[in-house]
Amino acid sequence: MPISWSLLRTHDPTTLSAARTLAHRAAQWPSRAARANLKPAPDDSHSALGWDADKAALLTQPLAGGVQVGLRVGVLELIVTQATGTEACSLTGTSDADAGRWLDGKLAAAGLEPASLARLPYKLPATLFARPAEEAPRLAALNGWFAAGAELLEEVRATYQRHKPGPSPVRCWPHHFDLATLVTLEHGDPARARSIGVGISPGDEYYAQPYLYVSPYPRPNSDRLPSLPPGGRWHTRDFFGAVATATDLLALEDPAGGMREIVGEAFAESLRRLHLR
């Protein structure tokens, strides 16, 4: 379903931080379910979530029996889906402990390990939580950015399939909560191979709003950077890459077209700086 950019314009993207925090914390439950029930992957991708447009949810990879655990960002619901249907637990007015007990019960009924026993290999910063009911409109807007990001990133995967080994599946990484694909550009040790990450972050310590990024690895020099299409800029503090904030994208007449242009120019420049073009 095409993304409605007019809907994304209904809420100032700089006001989504509290909604993002709620969703980020809630997404740890599906990730923990995956950690408890899937074989660990060297890159930790077993814990990552995919976007399901039909369910408007972030979902784990299939667990035993085809069970998937997910989060409906727009309404802040945990879901457990399998062949017999989908069950949901609203996190509005539900404590984190109660959410865990609900999820563990559903997993046990399916013969799976409890999510609550899985430990995260990272710490999330302490924060004061907003009330989910008060953030409902902004959770819906945040959901729109995930949907827009997933749509763009599937296009990116199709565009850059010619590079080998090529693009990874589009994944939401629960640590930073960004939705991304990694285009690996050479064979060999994945930890050393040159690559370009393209993703959508819902916001972080660098930008307090959703933003698009295109980031090459290893970090190249940043001398004499060319201009990017409207909406895009180069970021050089702590990480290197092209970025475009939601505010700048929404100022464009055609945000989706602008995102494609920024990705295209930034990807080409990243190839040049990685000496692959």
PDB file of N, CA, C and O in Angstrom, residues 37-70:
ATOM      1  N   ASN A  37      14.500 -18.403  21.430  1.00  0.00           N
ATOM      2  CA  ASN A  37      14.001 -19.526  20.641  1.00  0.00           C
ATOM      3  C   ASN A  37      14.671 -19.740  19.290  1.00  0.00           C
ATOM      4  O   ASN A  37      14.332 -20.705  18.596  1.00  0.00           O
ATOM      5  N   LEU A  38      15.605 -18.885  18.896  1.00  0.00           N
ATOM      6  CA  LEU A  38      16.301 -19.056  17.624  1.00  0.00           C
ATOM      7  C   LEU A  38      17.787 -19.282  17.856  1.00  0.00           C
ATOM      8  O   LEU A  38      18.358 -18.781  18.829  1.00  0.00           O
ATOM      9  N   LYS A  39      18.398 -20.018  16.953  1.00  0.00           N
ATOM     10  CA  LYS A  39      19.840 -20.239  17.027  1.00  0.00           C
ATOM     11  C   LYS A  39      20.556 -18.915  16.840  1.00  0.00           C
ATOM     12  O   LYS A  39      20.265 -18.168  15.903  1.00  0.00           O
ATOM     13  N   PRO A  40      21.508 -18.568  17.702  1.00  0.00           N
ATOM     14  CA  PRO A  40      22.216 -17.281  17.582  1.00  0.00           C
ATOM     15  C   PRO A  40      22.956 -17.169  16.253  1.00  0.00           C
ATOM     16  O   PRO A  40      23.583 -18.123  15.792  1.00  0.00           O
ATOM     17  N   ALA A  41      22.872 -16.007  15.638  1.00  0.00           N
ATOM     18  CA  ALA A  41      23.609 -15.714  14.411  1.00  0.00           C
ATOM     19  C   ALA A  41      24.835 -14.888  14.770  1.00  0.00           C
ATOM     20  O   ALA A  41      24.792 -14.089  15.710  1.00  0.00           O
ATOM     21  N   PRO A  42      25.944 -15.062  14.038  1.00  0.00           N
ATOM     22  CA  PRO A  42      27.166 -14.312  14.365  1.00  0.00           C
ATOM     23  C   PRO A  42      26.970 -12.805  14.381  1.00  0.00           C
ATOM     24  O   PRO A  42      27.606 -12.099  15.165  1.00  0.00           O
ATOM     25  N   ASP A  43      26.083 -12.295  13.513  1.00  0.00           N
ATOM     26  CA  ASP A  43      25.852 -10.845  13.453  1.00  0.00           C
ATOM     27  C   ASP A  43      24.666 -10.407  14.301  1.00  0.00           C
ATOM     28  O   ASP A  43      24.233  -9.261  14.216  1.00  0.00           O
ATOM     29  N   ASP A  44      24.128 -11.323  15.111  1.00  0.00           N
ATOM     30  CA  ASP A  44      22.996 -11.045  15.995  1.00  0.00           C
ATOM     31  C   ASP A  44      21.687 -10.832  15.230  1.00  0.00           C
ATOM     32  O   ASP A  44      20.695 -10.377  15.799  1.00  0.00           O
ATOM     33  N   SER A  45      21.666 -11.184  13.935  1.00  0.00           N
ATOM     34  CA  SER A  45      20.468 -10.930  13.130  1.00  0.00           C
ATOM     35  C   SER A  45      19.283 -11.793  13.543  1.00  0.00           C
ATOM     36  O   SER A  45      18.149 -11.493  13.171  1.00  0.00           O
ATOM     37  N   HIS A  46      19.532 -12.856  14.319  1.00  0.00           N
ATOM     38  CA  HIS A  46      18.400 -13.668  14.792  1.00  0.00           C
ATOM     39  C   HIS A  46      17.481 -12.860  15.708  1.00  0.00           C
ATOM     40  O   HIS A  46      16.303 -13.185  15.846  1.00  0.00           O
ATOM     41  N   SER A  47      18.026 -11.809  16.315  1.00  0.00           N
ATOM     42  CA  SER A  47      17.234 -10.991  17.245  1.00  0.00           C
ATOM     43  C   SER A  47      16.528  -9.830  16.562  1.00  0.00           C
ATOM     44  O   SER A  47      15.738  -9.123  17.189  1.00  0.00           O
ATOM     45  N   ALA A  48      16.833  -9.621  15.272  1.00  0.00           N
ATOM     46  CA  ALA A  48      16.264  -8.476  14.548  1.00  0.00           C
ATOM     47  C   ALA A  48      14.833  -8.767  14.108  1.00  0.00           C
ATOM     48  O   ALA A  48      14.398  -9.920  14.038  1.00  0.00           O
ATOM     49  N   LEU A  49      14.125  -7.712  13.801  1.00  0.00           N
ATOM     50  CA  LEU A  49      12.713  -7.810  13.422  1.00  0.00           C
ATOM     51  C   LEU A  49      12.520  -7.343  11.991  1.00  0.00           C
ATOM     52  O   LEU A  49      13.266  -6.494  11.508  1.00  0.00           O
ATOM     53  N   GLY A  50      11.539  -7.903  11.317  1.00  0.00           N
ATOM     54  CA  GLY A  50      11.194  -7.451   9.976  1.00  0.00           C
ATOM     55  C   GLY A  50       9.882  -6.696   9.996  1.00  0.00           C
ATOM     56  O   GLY A  50       9.095  -6.814  10.943  1.00  0.00           O
ATOM     57  N   TRP A  51       9.639  -5.909   8.943  1.00  0.00           N
ATOM     58  CA  TRP A  51       8.392  -5.148   8.856  1.00  0.00           C
ATOM     59  C   TRP A  51       7.377  -5.927   8.036  1.00  0.00           C
ATOM     60  O   TRP A  51       7.653  -6.334   6.903  1.00  0.00           O
ATOM     61  N   ASP A  52       6.203  -6.143   8.592  1.00  0.00           N
ATOM     62  CA  ASP A  52       5.096  -6.787   7.888  1.00  0.00           C
ATOM     63  C   ASP A  52       4.051  -5.726   7.585  1.00  0.00           C
ATOM     64  O   ASP A  52       3.366  -5.233   8.489  1.00  0.00           O
ATOM     65  N   ALA A  53       3.949  -5.352   6.307  1.00  0.00           N
ATOM     66  CA  ALA A  53       3.051  -4.259   5.931  1.00  0.00           C
ATOM     67  C   ALA A  53       1.592  -4.628   6.169  1.00  0.00           C
ATOM     68  O   ALA A  53       0.776  -3.771   6.548  1.00  0.00           O
ATOM     69  N   ASP A  54       1.219  -5.880   5.934  1.00  0.00           N
ATOM     70  CA  ASP A  54      -0.179  -6.293   6.115  1.00  0.00           C
ATOM     71  C   ASP A  54      -0.604  -6.190   7.573  1.00  0.00           C
ATOM     72  O   ASP A  54      -1.735  -5.784   7.866  1.00  0.00           O
ATOM     73  N   LYS A  55       0.284  -6.553   8.471  1.00  0.00           N
ATOM     74  CA  LYS A  55      -0.045  -6.488   9.902  1.00  0.00           C
ATOM     75  C   LYS A  55       0.377  -5.164  10.529  1.00  0.00           C
ATOM     76  O   LYS A  55       0.077  -4.918  11.700  1.00  0.00           O
ATOM     77  N   ALA A  56       1.056  -4.312   9.755  1.00  0.00           N
ATOM     78  CA  ALA A  56       1.577  -3.046  10.276  1.00  0.00           C
ATOM     79  C   ALA A  56       2.330  -3.293  11.571  1.00  0.00           C
ATOM     80  O   ALA A  56       2.090  -2.657  12.606  1.00  0.00           O
ATOM     81  N   ALA A  57       3.269  -4.243  11.499  1.00  0.00           N
ATOM     82  CA  ALA A  57       3.969  -4.670  12.712  1.00  0.00           C
ATOM     83  C   ALA A  57       5.406  -5.033  12.404  1.00  0.00           C
ATOM     84  O   ALA A  57       5.745  -5.452  11.292  1.00  0.00           O
ATOM     85  N   LEU A  58       6.239  -4.894  13.425  1.00  0.00           N
ATOM     86  CA  LEU A  58       7.585  -5.448  13.414  1.00  0.00           C
ATOM     87  C   LEU A  58       7.489  -6.871  13.941  1.00  0.00           C
ATOM     88  O   LEU A  58       6.948  -7.097  15.029  1.00  0.00           O
ATOM     89  N   LEU A  59       8.009  -7.847  13.185  1.00  0.00           N
ATOM     90  CA  LEU A  59       7.864  -9.259  13.543  1.00  0.00           C
ATOM     91  C   LEU A  59       9.205  -9.960  13.611  1.00  0.00           C
ATOM     92  O   LEU A  59      10.128  -9.653  12.841  1.00  0.00           O
ATOM     93  N   THR A  60       9.296 -10.938  14.516  1.00  0.00           N
ATOM     94  CA  THR A  60      10.457 -11.807  14.545  1.00  0.00           C
ATOM     95  C   THR A  60      10.465 -12.687  13.297  1.00  0.00           C
ATOM     96  O   THR A  60       9.465 -12.827  12.595  1.00  0.00           O
ATOM     97  N   GLN A  61      11.601 -13.314  13.037  1.00  0.00           N
ATOM     98  CA  GLN A  61      11.628 -14.415  12.091  1.00  0.00           C
ATOM     99  C   GLN A  61      10.784 -15.549  12.672  1.00  0.00           C
ATOM    100  O   GLN A  61      10.545 -15.595  13.883  1.00  0.00           O
ATOM    101  N   PRO A  62      10.299 -16.469  11.836  1.00  0.00           N
ATOM    102  CA  PRO A  62       9.469 -17.559  12.361  1.00  0.00           C
ATOM    103  C   PRO A  62      10.208 -18.387  13.410  1.00  0.00           C
ATOM    104  O   PRO A  62      11.347 -18.786  13.218  1.00  0.00           O
ATOM    105  N   LEU A  63       9.550 -18.631  14.526  1.00  0.00           N
ATOM    106  CA  LEU A  63      10.046 -19.514  15.563  1.00  0.00           C
ATOM    107  C   LEU A  63       9.531 -20.923  15.262  1.00  0.00           C
ATOM    108  O   LEU A  63       8.864 -21.146  14.250  1.00  0.00           O
ATOM    109  N   ALA A  64       9.823 -21.885  16.109  1.00  0.00           N
ATOM    110  CA  ALA A  64       9.332 -23.245  15.897  1.00  0.00           C
ATOM    111  C   ALA A  64       7.810 -23.232  15.770  1.00  0.00           C
ATOM    112  O   ALA A  64       7.109 -22.516  16.494  1.00  0.00           O
ATOM    113  N   GLY A  65       7.315 -24.022  14.815  1.00  0.00           N
ATOM    114  CA  GLY A  65       5.878 -24.073  14.591  1.00  0.00           C
ATOM    115  C   GLY A  65       5.332 -22.906  13.811  1.00  0.00           C
ATOM    116  O   GLY A  65       4.104 -22.772  13.670  1.00  0.00           O
ATOM    117  N   GLY A  66       6.222 -22.055  13.290  1.00  0.00           N
ATOM    118  CA  GLY A  66       5.771 -20.908  12.508  1.00  0.00           C
ATOM    119  C   GLY A  66       5.268 -19.743  13.328  1.00  0.00           C
ATOM    120  O   GLY A  66       4.728 -18.774  12.782  1.00  0.00           O
ATOM    121  N   VAL A  67       5.476 -19.782  14.633  1.00  0.00           N
ATOM    122  CA  VAL A  67       5.051 -18.676  15.513  1.00  0.00           C
ATOM    123  C   VAL A  67       5.944 -17.460  15.266  1.00  0.00           C
ATOM    124  O   VAL A  67       7.154 -17.583  15.098  1.00  0.00           O
ATOM    125  N   GLN A  68       5.318 -16.298  15.235  1.00  0.00           N
ATOM    126  CA  GLN A  68       6.057 -15.039  15.185  1.00  0.00           C
ATOM    127  C   GLN A  68       5.529 -14.103  16.264  1.00  0.00           C
ATOM    128  O   GLN A  68       4.320 -14.065  16.527  1.00  0.00           O
ATOM    129  N   VAL A  69       6.445 -13.374  16.868  1.00  0.00           N
ATOM    130  CA  VAL A  69       6.089 -12.397  17.901  1.00  0.00           C
ATOM    131  C   VAL A  69       6.391 -11.014  17.345  1.00  0.00           C
ATOM    132  O   VAL A  69       7.408 -10.820  16.665  1.00  0.00           O
ATOM    133  N   GLY A  70       5.516 -10.066  17.608  1.00  0.00           N
ATOM    134  CA  GLY A  70       5.741  -8.755  17.020  1.00  0.00           C
ATOM    135  C   GLY A  70       5.197  -7.611  17.847  1.00  0.00           C
ATOM    136  O   GLY A  70       4.622  -7.802  18.932  1.00  0.00           O
TER     137      GLY A  70
END
